[in-house]
Each structure stands twice: as C-alpha cells, then as structure tokens.
Amino acid sequence: MGISASEYVDVLIVGAGLSGIGAACHLQALAPGRSFAIAEARAASGGTWDLFRFPGIRSDSDMFTLGYTFRPWTATNAIAGGGQILRYLRDTAAAHGVDEHISYHSRVVRADWSGADARWTVTVEDTRTGTQTERRCGFLYLCAGYYRYDEGYTPDWPGRAGYAGRVVHPQQWPDDLDLTGKRVVVIGSGATAVTLVPAIAEQAAKVTMVQRSPSYVMALPARDPIASLLRAVLPERRAYAAIRWKNARIATTLYQLCRKHPDRAREMLSRGVRKRLPAGYDVDAHFTPAYNPWDQRLCLTPDGDFFDALSSGRAEIVTDHIEAFTPDGLRLRSGARLVADVIITATGLNLRLFGGIELTVDGEPVTGAGRIAYKAMMLEGVPNLAFAVGYTNASWTLKVDLVSAYVARMVAFMADNGFRAVTPRRPAGPMGTAPFTDMTSGYFERARDLLPIQGDRAPWRVRQHFFKDAALYRGPVDTENLAFTAAPGSGPGRRSPQRTRSA
C-alpha cells in the first residue's frame, strides 16, 4: 500500500529488510502518534533474505539473537534457512501492520536537508519507470544495509572471457542452474562459500573450494538444547529473553577471548576443526589464517555440515592463488589445473554506505567519509539523520534493535519537547580518531576511505560489545552531545530538559 508520495511523514525509513521492519515496529511502540513510511527499492520486503537465493542460504547467527526483542523466535532450530527467516520478517511486518506503510519500487536517490524548514526533501525514483518524485519528512532513517544489492564483488581474472563454462555470483543466483552431476569450483573462503559447499555437494559430481587464504571456521549446533530446556520451564517471552541473553553473552565472551588471547583462541579453533576432520587432514594449510581470530568474521557451520562434506570426499579445499581462467576451468599459481563445468565466485560484497543516497545539508554535499559517527548511528553535523549498521562480531539485530529503539525514543523526545531538529555536536577539545571498523575483511578494506570515523570515547567510539552498548543506548536521550533546535532557523540549537523514557 504505502503512503502517498506527496504526504509529509515525521520519519521516512529507507529499506524494508530486517532493519527497516524492526525500525517501524519500534517507532510504533516508542513514538506513538509519529507518522512514518518505508521506501523499498525492490518489489518485495525482506532485504538480504529476499535477495539471496543460493542453495543453503541461512543465518550465521542464532535466531534467538537475530530475531527481534519484541517478537520471540518460536521455531525449534537456532540456525534457520533463508526462507524461514523471510517468513519471520514478513509475519512480523504483518502482525504489527507496518507492511501497510511500505512503498515498493521506490529507490531513494537523493535527500536534501533544509535548516530553514527543518525537513528533508527526498527524491524517490520508481525502479520500473525511472520517474522521479519528491516527498518530505522530518527525520530520515537509513536502513538499507551496507552493501550494493545490484552487484557482488568479482575480481577481474585473466582469461575469464575465454572460459567455456558458466560463472555465477551467489548474489545473482539463477533459477535455472542445475548442478546435478557437474564439476563445481567455488572461489572464496568466507561465510557464503562455507554455506554453499555442503549444500551443493549432495548433487554435484565434485565440489572444490579454492581459497587464496584460509578462514576460521567453527561448528555450531543447529538446535540449542539449553533453549529447549528453558522453553519447557519458563513462559515464552521470559524464555526468549533468557536464551537471547545467554547467546549474546556467549558471543561476546568468544569475541573477547579472540581479541585478548589470540593464540589461545587460535589453538581452540584449530582443535575444534581437527576433531571434525579425518586424521591427517592438512588443517595447517587449509584452516590456519595468517590473521588473528576475529580480525575478519568467523565462519560458522551448523552441526559441522561443512566439515562433513569434506570428510565424505564429496568436497575438497585447495589453498592456492588463481593465476587465470582457462577454457575448461582454472590455472593456479602452483601450476595445478582445475576442470570445472560451473565456477561460483563467492568473492564477497561491494560496500555501499547509506544505500548510495546523495545527501546535502543546506545545499552542501555530505558524505560519511571523515565525519565522526555518534553512537555508530548518526554523523556529526548532520541533522535528523540516522543509519542502522549491526554488529560485525555478533548478531546484526542485537545492535540494530538498540539503535532503532534509541531513534524512536529520540523522535518521541523531540515531539514531546517541541524540537524540530537534532544534530550530533562533537564536544570541544581534542579527540583522537580511528577507522570506523578494525575488521580487515575485503569489502571493508576496499571501501575504507568511504566510511565515517570513530572517536576515542563514548558516545563517539564504535564498540562491538552488546552489554556495554545496551547501557549506552537504553539510557536517557543524550542532551550533552546532541543539539536540539526548537524552531526552524533558530540557530545552533538549545539544550532541552531531560526526560527519561524506558527502552
């Protein structure tokens, strides 16, 4: 349905995926009476979980933390397939009525802030016709994720044009691809490759995963026995909260162990791999990265299905560099050749900040590059704009739920106190800065110059710790680092008396 493009809304949410649907639900609960709409570029809701269709697509976080705080995950499995997650998202949107606020085929391409009017003028393109229209909002909340939906990252290998087989990127998985009896090469060593290999090994004649360098891989139970026990003895919502807390604590503890004691964590992860693979398997060559644990995202395999595929002989790993494509496969730096009917390039994402939207503030172009992020959700000097980026070391939703609840409480606080604009203001005095993330994954490295930066102290420092963040986001609306403006064009902003709302 959506809201008429000519109608002003208090909050315009960009993106109807996991973050956008959750944001709308939080707004309804914590900022009642504030109007909102969701602009979605694609023809359907679900974001990542509607876009990716490759075999085996699943969560790499447990659903008790990937699910929303306000809607318990009721299925028995902790690790869920993409279709199951998509149903959960759409059922949530329908149950809360936010699906009625989504405008599909609506790509936001530009947003211009007017300080005189204290509102955004947003240019929306109809993805079917290319027609552009304008709509206005008081607050703009960007929930479009952090990568390009229209293309994945694929290196430019020599000889690719001469390859006689089929090349497929998982982000554009074709409906007509039949791998039965085919020799398949999967290029990559990240989460997508680890998911794909066991999923296609049953039907393909042979699956070879080619990795330039190894990743850390850890087995995780697909079902959580403690969760089942808690559900048997506690009411549903209390059980869900307890399971969510437990799993968040485990993820946080694991991350801290990896960062503080990398040698011990490396040995623990290596020991886990050796237990899952046949004696004599070359774990050092194929599962021992040159970087420390959690310098890049840890890959999870539910019930060890990736290791099972390797142990069965249906799949193998080759650790080598690709020198070139050949007419029938790949030539590697070692001189080895791989014959393949299909080559799958699980080589990652192309990062895109703020959905690629062109931003201006009072006529001046604005980018995230070089600006300090406030609570990893707003940019210094940019009014009435927030963005949702989840954790890199834990469930995406753990962070986004905190951010969306804070945005909703901030919107309500402004309405209650007669404020029209809110702008993060860096405190006076020196502040050290650092990159927005210390992750060394390829898609971050390729786009590091596009990202905001972080400060050296809260709330300007980006933290990867749910329990510390929970206190920061659930506290009172910040009137020390946020400047609130009472009326359009009233100057630099005045501070408000503090009101506290529960999260």
Short mmCIF file of C-alpha atoms in Angstrom, two decimals:
data_model
loop_
_atom_site.label_atom_id
_atom_site.label_comp_id
_atom_site.label_asym_id
_atom_site.label_seq_id
_atom_site.Cartn_x
_atom_site.Cartn_y
_atom_site.Cartn_z
CA MET A 1 0.00 0.00 0.00
CA GLY A 2 2.43 2.67 1.21
CA ILE A 3 1.69 6.33 1.87
CA SER A 4 1.07 8.86 -0.89
CA ALA A 5 4.33 10.26 -2.22
CA SER A 6 3.01 13.77 -1.66
CA GLU A 7 2.23 13.21 2.02
CA TYR A 8 4.65 14.51 4.67
CA VAL A 9 5.75 11.97 7.29
CA ASP A 10 7.60 12.51 10.54
CA VAL A 11 10.01 9.63 9.79
CA LEU A 12 10.93 8.13 6.44
CA ILE A 13 12.62 4.73 6.72
CA VAL A 14 14.72 3.62 3.77
CA GLY A 15 14.69 -0.16 3.32
CA ALA A 16 12.15 -2.86 4.20
CA GLY A 17 14.56 -5.55 5.30
CA LEU A 18 15.46 -6.80 8.76
CA SER A 19 16.47 -3.33 9.97
CA GLY A 20 13.65 -1.35 8.35
CA ILE A 21 10.84 -3.60 9.55
CA GLY A 22 12.26 -3.56 13.07
CA ALA A 23 12.65 0.23 12.95
CA ALA A 24 8.99 0.68 12.04
CA CYS A 25 7.87 -1.60 14.86
CA HIS A 26 9.97 0.32 17.40
CA LEU A 27 8.59 3.64 16.16
CA GLN A 28 5.02 2.43 16.63
CA ALA A 29 5.77 1.24 20.15
CA LEU A 30 8.00 4.06 21.42
CA ALA A 31 6.91 7.08 19.39
CA PRO A 32 3.14 6.64 19.11
CA GLY A 33 1.46 9.27 17.02
CA ARG A 34 4.50 9.91 14.84
CA SER A 35 3.75 9.20 11.18
CA PHE A 36 6.17 7.10 9.17
CA ALA A 37 6.63 5.41 5.82
CA ILE A 38 9.07 2.86 4.40
CA ALA A 39 10.62 3.29 0.96
CA GLU A 40 11.78 0.00 -0.53
CA ALA A 41 13.65 -0.13 -3.86
CA ARG A 42 12.83 -3.73 -4.60
CA ALA A 43 9.49 -5.36 -5.41
CA ALA A 44 9.27 -7.21 -2.09
CA SER A 45 10.23 -6.87 1.56
CA GLY A 46 12.91 -8.88 3.31
CA GLY A 47 16.12 -7.25 2.12
CA THR A 48 19.02 -9.69 2.22
CA TRP A 49 16.70 -12.60 2.95
CA ASP A 50 14.68 -11.98 -0.20
CA LEU A 51 17.67 -11.09 -2.38
CA PHE A 52 19.92 -14.11 -1.76
CA ARG A 53 18.59 -17.34 -3.26
CA PHE A 54 21.67 -19.55 -3.43
CA PRO A 55 21.48 -23.13 -2.11
CA GLY A 56 21.80 -23.43 1.65
CA ILE A 57 21.31 -19.71 2.37
CA ARG A 58 20.93 -19.39 6.13
CA SER A 59 21.73 -17.24 9.10
CA ASP A 60 25.24 -17.31 10.52
CA SER A 61 23.88 -16.06 13.84
CA ASP A 62 21.42 -17.89 16.04
CA MET A 63 17.81 -16.81 15.56
CA PHE A 64 17.32 -16.03 19.24
CA THR A 65 19.60 -13.02 18.73
CA LEU A 66 18.94 -12.42 15.02
CA GLY A 67 15.25 -12.26 15.87
CA TYR A 68 13.70 -9.10 17.30
CA THR A 69 13.49 -8.38 21.02
CA PHE A 70 9.74 -7.81 20.72
CA ARG A 71 8.86 -10.93 18.68
CA PRO A 72 10.17 -14.25 20.01
CA TRP A 73 11.62 -16.80 17.64
CA THR A 74 9.34 -19.80 18.25
CA ALA A 75 10.81 -22.44 15.95
CA THR A 76 12.92 -25.22 17.44
CA ASN A 77 16.01 -24.57 15.31
CA ALA A 78 18.56 -21.95 16.30
CA ILE A 79 20.12 -21.70 12.83
CA ALA A 80 17.50 -21.00 10.18
CA GLY A 81 17.34 -21.13 6.41
CA GLY A 82 16.74 -18.01 4.36
CA GLY A 83 13.13 -18.89 3.55
CA GLN A 84 12.28 -19.40 7.20
CA ILE A 85 13.86 -16.06 8.14
CA LEU A 86 11.98 -14.30 5.34
CA ARG A 87 8.67 -15.66 6.63
CA TYR A 88 9.54 -14.47 10.14
CA LEU A 89 10.24 -10.94 8.84
CA ARG A 90 7.09 -10.72 6.78
CA ASP A 91 4.94 -12.22 9.52
CA THR A 92 6.37 -9.61 11.91
CA ALA A 93 5.59 -6.79 9.47
CA ALA A 94 2.03 -8.06 9.02
CA ALA A 95 1.43 -8.64 12.73
CA HIS A 96 2.45 -5.06 13.53
CA GLY A 97 0.77 -3.56 10.49
CA VAL A 98 3.95 -1.97 9.18
CA ASP A 99 3.62 -3.76 5.83
CA GLU A 100 0.84 -1.27 5.06
CA HIS A 101 3.40 1.56 5.24
CA ILE A 102 5.80 0.15 2.61
CA SER A 103 6.09 1.70 -0.85
CA TYR A 104 7.77 -0.78 -3.21
CA HIS A 105 9.81 0.04 -6.34
CA SER A 106 10.80 3.24 -4.52
CA ARG A 107 14.53 3.90 -4.63
CA VAL A 108 15.70 6.92 -2.64
CA VAL A 109 18.40 8.54 -4.73
CA ARG A 110 18.81 11.95 -3.07
CA ALA A 111 17.94 13.70 0.18
CA ASP A 112 18.30 17.45 0.79
CA TRP A 113 18.06 18.95 4.26
CA SER A 114 16.72 22.46 4.74
CA GLY A 115 17.59 24.07 8.04
CA ALA A 116 15.06 26.82 7.42
CA ASP A 117 12.23 24.29 7.08
CA ALA A 118 13.72 21.63 9.41
CA ARG A 119 12.87 18.87 6.99
CA TRP A 120 14.28 16.59 4.34
CA THR A 121 13.18 16.73 0.71
CA VAL A 122 13.72 13.22 -0.60
CA THR A 123 13.93 12.29 -4.28
CA VAL A 124 12.42 8.88 -4.94
CA GLU A 125 12.83 7.01 -8.23
CA ASP A 126 10.32 4.46 -9.44
CA THR A 127 12.51 1.49 -10.34
CA ARG A 128 10.02 0.33 -13.00
CA THR A 129 9.70 3.57 -14.96
CA GLY A 130 12.62 5.75 -13.84
CA THR A 131 10.16 8.51 -12.91
CA GLN A 132 11.30 10.66 -10.00
CA THR A 133 9.08 12.25 -7.39
CA GLU A 134 9.72 14.18 -4.20
CA ARG A 135 8.46 13.60 -0.71
CA ARG A 136 9.21 15.29 2.59
CA CYS A 137 9.96 14.06 6.06
CA GLY A 138 11.18 15.40 9.36
CA PHE A 139 13.60 12.57 10.14
CA LEU A 140 15.40 10.23 7.74
CA TYR A 141 16.37 6.77 8.98
CA LEU A 142 18.57 4.77 6.60
CA CYS A 143 18.06 1.01 6.97
CA ALA A 144 19.38 -0.05 3.57
CA GLY A 145 22.27 -2.15 4.88
CA TYR A 146 25.88 -1.62 3.88
CA TYR A 147 26.35 -3.35 0.53
CA ARG A 148 25.18 -2.99 -3.06
CA TYR A 149 22.17 -5.10 -3.92
CA ASP A 150 22.64 -4.85 -7.68
CA GLU A 151 26.08 -6.47 -7.85
CA GLY A 152 28.53 -8.50 -5.83
CA TYR A 153 32.30 -8.20 -5.85
CA THR A 154 34.11 -10.22 -8.51
CA PRO A 155 37.84 -9.80 -9.25
CA ASP A 156 38.91 -9.31 -12.86
CA TRP A 157 40.75 -12.57 -13.51
CA PRO A 158 42.74 -13.03 -16.75
CA GLY A 159 41.16 -15.36 -19.26
CA ARG A 160 37.65 -15.26 -17.84
CA ALA A 161 36.09 -14.32 -21.19
CA GLY A 162 37.52 -17.50 -22.72
CA TYR A 163 36.06 -19.86 -20.10
CA ALA A 164 33.52 -22.17 -21.76
CA GLY A 165 31.53 -22.99 -18.62
CA ARG A 166 29.15 -20.92 -16.54
CA VAL A 167 30.25 -18.31 -13.99
CA VAL A 168 27.79 -17.44 -11.22
CA HIS A 169 27.97 -15.00 -8.31
CA PRO A 170 25.84 -16.11 -5.34
CA GLN A 171 24.23 -12.67 -5.13
CA GLN A 172 22.68 -13.22 -8.57
CA TRP A 173 21.86 -16.91 -8.34
CA PRO A 174 19.95 -18.02 -11.48
CA ASP A 175 16.75 -20.01 -11.14
CA ASP A 176 17.70 -22.34 -13.98
CA LEU A 177 21.06 -23.51 -12.61
CA ASP A 178 21.16 -27.30 -12.25
CA LEU A 179 24.36 -28.60 -10.68
CA THR A 180 23.43 -32.28 -10.81
CA GLY A 181 26.47 -34.28 -11.84
CA LYS A 182 28.51 -31.15 -12.53
CA ARG A 183 32.09 -30.41 -11.55
CA VAL A 184 31.82 -27.23 -9.50
CA VAL A 185 34.50 -24.87 -8.27
CA VAL A 186 33.60 -22.39 -5.53
CA ILE A 187 36.04 -19.48 -5.28
CA GLY A 188 36.16 -17.99 -1.78
CA SER A 189 36.64 -18.89 1.85
CA GLY A 190 34.06 -16.78 3.67
CA ALA A 191 30.60 -17.44 5.07
CA THR A 192 28.96 -17.79 1.65
CA ALA A 193 31.45 -20.42 0.47
CA VAL A 194 31.19 -22.34 3.74
CA THR A 195 27.40 -22.33 3.34
CA LEU A 196 27.36 -23.25 -0.35
CA VAL A 197 29.79 -26.16 -0.35
CA PRO A 198 27.78 -28.62 1.79
CA ALA A 199 24.51 -27.51 0.20
CA ILE A 200 25.60 -28.35 -3.35
CA ALA A 201 27.91 -31.28 -2.56
CA GLU A 202 24.98 -33.72 -2.47
CA GLN A 203 24.02 -33.08 -6.10
CA ALA A 204 27.27 -32.09 -7.79
CA ALA A 205 29.76 -34.69 -9.02
CA LYS A 206 32.55 -32.87 -7.22
CA VAL A 207 32.88 -29.55 -5.36
CA THR A 208 36.25 -27.87 -5.00
CA MET A 209 36.57 -24.79 -2.85
CA VAL A 210 39.51 -22.64 -3.96
CA GLN A 211 40.73 -20.19 -1.35
CA ARG A 212 43.60 -17.75 -1.58
CA SER A 213 43.89 -17.83 2.21
CA PRO A 214 42.01 -19.76 4.93
CA SER A 215 39.28 -18.52 7.24
CA TYR A 216 38.48 -19.56 10.80
CA VAL A 217 35.54 -21.99 10.78
CA MET A 218 33.67 -23.21 13.84
CA ALA A 219 30.86 -25.74 14.19
CA LEU A 220 27.69 -24.60 15.96
CA PRO A 221 24.70 -26.78 16.92
CA ALA A 222 21.72 -26.15 14.65
CA ARG A 223 19.45 -26.69 17.66
CA ASP A 224 20.07 -25.28 21.11
CA PRO A 225 19.39 -27.88 23.86
CA ILE A 226 19.51 -25.26 26.61
CA ALA A 227 16.93 -23.21 24.73
CA SER A 228 14.63 -26.23 24.63
CA LEU A 229 15.03 -26.69 28.38
CA LEU A 230 14.32 -23.03 29.15
CA ARG A 231 11.24 -23.07 26.94
CA ALA A 232 9.94 -26.09 28.85
CA VAL A 233 10.12 -24.39 32.26
CA LEU A 234 9.54 -20.67 31.53
CA PRO A 235 6.79 -18.65 29.84
CA GLU A 236 7.55 -17.93 26.19
CA ARG A 237 8.72 -14.32 26.49
CA ARG A 238 10.80 -14.94 29.61
CA ALA A 239 12.40 -17.98 27.98
CA TYR A 240 13.16 -15.99 24.82
CA ALA A 241 14.75 -13.18 26.82
CA ALA A 242 16.87 -15.66 28.79
CA ILE A 243 18.02 -17.51 25.66
CA ARG A 244 18.79 -14.23 23.93
CA TRP A 245 20.85 -13.04 26.91
CA LYS A 246 22.70 -16.38 27.09
CA ASN A 247 23.59 -16.42 23.41
CA ALA A 248 24.63 -12.77 23.38
CA ARG A 249 26.87 -13.43 26.39
CA ILE A 250 28.47 -16.46 24.72
CA ALA A 251 29.14 -14.49 21.51
CA THR A 252 30.61 -11.57 23.47
CA THR A 253 32.81 -13.86 25.56
CA LEU A 254 34.10 -15.67 22.48
CA TYR A 255 34.91 -12.38 20.76
CA GLN A 256 36.73 -11.03 23.82
CA LEU A 257 38.72 -14.26 24.13
CA CYS A 258 39.77 -13.99 20.49
CA ARG A 259 40.83 -10.37 20.80
CA LYS A 260 42.58 -10.57 24.16
CA HIS A 261 44.14 -14.04 23.82
CA PRO A 262 44.50 -14.71 20.08
CA ASP A 263 47.00 -17.55 20.46
CA ARG A 264 44.73 -19.43 22.83
CA ALA A 265 41.70 -18.78 20.61
CA ARG A 266 43.60 -19.93 17.52
CA GLU A 267 44.52 -23.19 19.23
CA MET A 268 40.93 -23.70 20.42
CA LEU A 269 39.53 -23.17 16.92
CA SER A 270 42.17 -25.42 15.36
CA ARG A 271 41.43 -28.15 17.87
CA GLY A 272 37.73 -27.96 17.02
CA VAL A 273 38.48 -28.35 13.30
CA ARG A 274 40.78 -31.34 13.84
CA LYS A 275 38.06 -33.14 15.80
CA ARG A 276 35.70 -32.79 12.85
CA LEU A 277 38.05 -33.93 10.08
CA PRO A 278 39.79 -37.25 9.34
CA ALA A 279 43.16 -37.93 10.90
CA GLY A 280 45.99 -36.47 8.87
CA TYR A 281 43.88 -33.76 7.23
CA ASP A 282 46.09 -30.74 6.50
CA VAL A 283 44.47 -28.31 8.92
CA ASP A 284 47.52 -26.06 8.99
CA ALA A 285 47.30 -25.41 5.25
CA HIS A 286 43.53 -25.05 4.90
CA PHE A 287 42.25 -23.76 8.25
CA THR A 288 45.04 -21.62 9.72
CA PRO A 289 44.68 -17.99 8.62
CA ALA A 290 47.55 -15.51 8.69
CA TYR A 291 45.39 -13.10 10.72
CA ASN A 292 44.17 -13.36 14.30
CA PRO A 293 40.69 -14.66 15.16
CA TRP A 294 38.01 -12.01 14.58
CA ASP A 295 40.24 -9.73 12.53
CA GLN A 296 37.73 -10.99 9.99
CA ARG A 297 34.33 -12.52 10.63
CA LEU A 298 34.34 -16.06 11.99
CA CYS A 299 32.55 -18.58 9.73
CA LEU A 300 30.01 -20.88 11.36
CA THR A 301 28.89 -24.29 10.12
CA PRO A 302 25.69 -25.69 11.67
CA ASP A 303 26.23 -29.17 13.06
CA GLY A 304 29.56 -29.17 11.23
CA ASP A 305 27.95 -29.76 7.81
CA PHE A 306 30.90 -28.13 6.03
CA PHE A 307 33.34 -30.49 7.74
CA ASP A 308 31.07 -33.46 6.95
CA ALA A 309 31.16 -32.61 3.24
CA LEU A 310 34.97 -32.53 3.32
CA SER A 311 35.20 -35.74 5.34
CA SER A 312 32.91 -37.60 2.93
CA GLY A 313 35.10 -36.77 -0.07
CA ARG A 314 32.23 -35.01 -1.86
CA ALA A 315 34.08 -31.72 -1.40
CA GLU A 316 37.68 -30.63 -1.13
CA ILE A 317 39.66 -27.47 -0.38
CA VAL A 318 42.51 -26.17 -2.50
CA THR A 319 44.54 -23.35 -0.95
CA ASP A 320 46.28 -21.56 -3.79
CA HIS A 321 46.18 -18.39 -5.90
CA ILE A 322 44.23 -18.22 -9.14
CA GLU A 323 46.56 -17.31 -11.97
CA ALA A 324 43.98 -17.34 -14.77
CA PHE A 325 40.78 -18.85 -16.11
CA THR A 326 41.25 -21.45 -18.83
CA PRO A 327 38.67 -22.69 -21.36
CA ASP A 328 37.83 -25.63 -19.10
CA GLY A 329 38.48 -24.23 -15.61
CA LEU A 330 41.27 -22.57 -13.65
CA ARG A 331 45.06 -22.48 -13.68
CA LEU A 332 46.60 -21.94 -10.25
CA ARG A 333 49.87 -20.32 -9.27
CA SER A 334 51.25 -23.71 -8.20
CA GLY A 335 50.75 -24.93 -11.76
CA ALA A 336 47.77 -27.10 -10.84
CA ARG A 337 44.71 -27.03 -13.08
CA LEU A 338 41.09 -27.44 -12.03
CA VAL A 339 38.46 -28.57 -14.52
CA ALA A 340 35.01 -27.12 -13.86
CA ASP A 341 31.62 -27.08 -15.55
CA VAL A 342 30.47 -24.25 -13.26
CA ILE A 343 32.52 -21.71 -11.32
CA ILE A 344 30.85 -19.92 -8.42
CA THR A 345 32.52 -16.68 -7.38
CA ALA A 346 31.75 -16.42 -3.65
CA THR A 347 34.14 -13.48 -3.52
CA GLY A 348 32.19 -11.06 -1.38
CA LEU A 349 30.21 -7.85 -1.40
CA ASN A 350 30.62 -4.33 -2.68
CA LEU A 351 30.10 -1.98 0.23
CA ARG A 352 27.72 0.93 -0.30
CA LEU A 353 27.18 3.42 2.50
CA PHE A 354 23.69 4.86 3.10
CA GLY A 355 22.23 2.98 0.16
CA GLY A 356 24.18 5.17 -2.26
CA ILE A 357 21.91 8.15 -1.50
CA GLU A 358 23.28 11.58 -2.41
CA LEU A 359 22.96 13.80 0.68
CA THR A 360 23.10 17.58 1.09
CA VAL A 361 22.67 19.82 4.11
CA ASP A 362 21.59 23.37 3.24
CA GLY A 363 23.00 22.89 -0.23
CA GLU A 364 26.35 21.45 0.82
CA PRO A 365 27.16 17.86 -0.20
CA VAL A 366 27.55 15.45 2.70
CA THR A 367 29.36 12.12 2.80
CA GLY A 368 30.20 9.85 5.70
CA ALA A 369 33.92 9.96 4.94
CA GLY A 370 35.88 11.81 7.60
CA ARG A 371 32.89 12.55 9.84
CA ILE A 372 32.82 11.11 13.34
CA ALA A 373 29.89 8.81 13.95
CA TYR A 374 27.76 9.37 17.03
CA LYS A 375 26.86 6.03 18.67
CA ALA A 376 27.65 4.44 15.27
CA MET A 377 24.22 5.67 14.13
CA MET A 378 24.43 9.41 13.30
CA LEU A 379 27.00 11.76 11.74
CA GLU A 380 28.38 14.83 13.45
CA GLY A 381 26.92 18.00 11.97
CA VAL A 382 24.13 16.23 10.04
CA PRO A 383 20.63 16.92 11.42
CA ASN A 384 17.76 14.46 11.71
CA LEU A 385 19.56 11.56 10.07
CA ALA A 386 20.34 8.12 11.47
CA PHE A 387 21.60 4.89 9.94
CA ALA A 388 21.39 1.27 11.04
CA VAL A 389 24.54 -0.87 10.97
CA GLY A 390 24.63 -4.05 13.03
CA TYR A 391 27.46 -5.83 14.76
CA THR A 392 30.26 -7.46 12.82
CA ASN A 393 31.15 -9.78 15.70
CA ALA A 394 27.66 -10.88 16.75
CA SER A 395 24.08 -10.89 15.52
CA TRP A 396 23.19 -7.90 13.33
CA THR A 397 19.90 -7.43 15.18
CA LEU A 398 21.41 -7.13 18.65
CA LYS A 399 22.85 -3.76 17.59
CA VAL A 400 20.10 -2.61 15.24
CA ASP A 401 17.41 -3.22 17.86
CA LEU A 402 19.30 -0.91 20.22
CA VAL A 403 19.73 1.76 17.54
CA SER A 404 16.12 1.65 16.36
CA ALA A 405 14.75 1.89 19.89
CA TYR A 406 17.02 4.87 20.55
CA VAL A 407 15.94 6.58 17.31
CA ALA A 408 12.28 6.05 18.24
CA ARG A 409 12.77 7.45 21.75
CA MET A 410 14.68 10.42 20.32
CA VAL A 411 11.86 11.16 17.86
CA ALA A 412 9.32 10.97 20.69
CA PHE A 413 11.50 13.19 22.90
CA MET A 414 11.65 15.84 20.18
CA ALA A 415 7.88 15.78 19.72
CA ASP A 416 7.24 15.99 23.46
CA ASN A 417 9.54 19.00 23.83
CA GLY A 418 8.69 20.90 20.66
CA PHE A 419 12.01 20.32 18.93
CA ARG A 420 12.28 20.20 15.15
CA ALA A 421 15.91 19.20 14.68
CA VAL A 422 18.61 17.18 16.42
CA THR A 423 22.28 17.33 15.42
CA PRO A 424 25.25 15.47 16.92
CA ARG A 425 27.87 18.00 18.04
CA ARG A 426 31.42 16.95 18.78
CA PRO A 427 32.47 18.18 22.22
CA ALA A 428 35.04 20.97 22.42
CA GLY A 429 38.66 19.98 22.79
CA PRO A 430 40.84 17.37 21.13
CA MET A 431 39.53 13.94 20.29
CA GLY A 432 41.53 11.07 18.87
CA THR A 433 40.06 9.26 15.91
CA ALA A 434 40.31 5.81 14.35
CA PRO A 435 38.73 3.94 11.42
CA PHE A 436 35.04 3.09 11.76
CA THR A 437 35.88 -0.61 11.99
CA ASP A 438 39.02 -2.60 12.70
CA MET A 439 37.77 -5.55 10.66
CA THR A 440 40.08 -6.44 7.76
CA SER A 441 37.52 -8.20 5.57
CA GLY A 442 37.92 -7.38 1.89
CA TYR A 443 34.72 -5.36 1.49
CA PHE A 444 35.73 -3.09 4.38
CA GLU A 445 39.27 -2.69 3.10
CA ARG A 446 38.07 -1.79 -0.39
CA ALA A 447 35.76 0.93 0.96
CA ARG A 448 37.65 2.20 4.00
CA ASP A 449 38.00 5.70 2.52
CA LEU A 450 34.21 5.97 2.20
CA LEU A 451 33.41 5.20 5.83
CA PRO A 452 32.92 7.55 8.76
CA ILE A 453 35.49 7.51 11.54
CA GLN A 454 35.11 6.99 15.27
CA GLY A 455 36.28 8.93 18.27
CA ASP A 456 38.28 7.78 21.25
CA ARG A 457 35.47 7.77 23.82
CA ALA A 458 31.76 7.17 24.20
CA PRO A 459 29.41 8.02 22.60
CA TRP A 460 31.71 8.68 19.63
CA ARG A 461 33.54 5.39 19.83
CA VAL A 462 32.19 2.39 17.92
CA ARG A 463 32.06 -0.56 20.26
CA GLN A 464 31.50 -4.20 19.46
CA HIS A 465 30.08 -5.15 22.86
CA PHE A 466 26.34 -5.65 23.24
CA PHE A 467 26.21 -5.43 27.02
CA LYS A 468 28.15 -2.17 27.18
CA ASP A 469 26.13 -0.77 24.29
CA ALA A 470 22.85 -1.74 25.94
CA ALA A 471 23.53 0.65 28.82
CA LEU A 472 24.59 3.41 26.42
CA TYR A 473 21.55 3.17 24.14
CA ARG A 474 18.92 2.43 26.77
CA GLY A 475 19.89 5.39 28.92
CA PRO A 476 18.18 8.78 28.73
CA VAL A 477 18.19 10.70 25.45
CA ASP A 478 21.56 12.45 25.27
CA THR A 479 21.40 16.24 25.65
CA GLU A 480 25.14 16.69 26.07
CA ASN A 481 26.30 15.53 22.63
CA LEU A 482 23.05 16.16 20.74
CA ALA A 483 21.95 19.73 19.97
CA PHE A 484 18.17 20.13 19.79
CA THR A 485 16.66 23.05 17.86
CA ALA A 486 13.27 24.32 18.96
CA ALA A 487 12.15 26.08 15.81
CA PRO A 488 13.26 26.28 12.17
CA GLY A 489 16.28 28.51 11.71
CA SER A 490 16.69 29.23 15.40
CA GLY A 491 20.48 28.96 15.41
CA PRO A 492 22.88 26.38 16.77
CA GLY A 493 20.33 24.67 18.95
CA ARG A 494 19.40 24.81 22.58
CA ARG A 495 19.55 22.10 25.20
CA SER A 496 16.41 20.52 26.47
CA PRO A 497 15.37 19.48 29.96
CA GLN A 498 15.98 15.75 30.16
CA ARG A 499 13.14 13.32 30.10
CA THR A 500 13.65 9.62 30.56
CA ARG A 501 11.73 7.01 28.60
CA SER A 502 12.15 3.31 29.07
CA ALA A 503 13.51 1.36 26.15
#
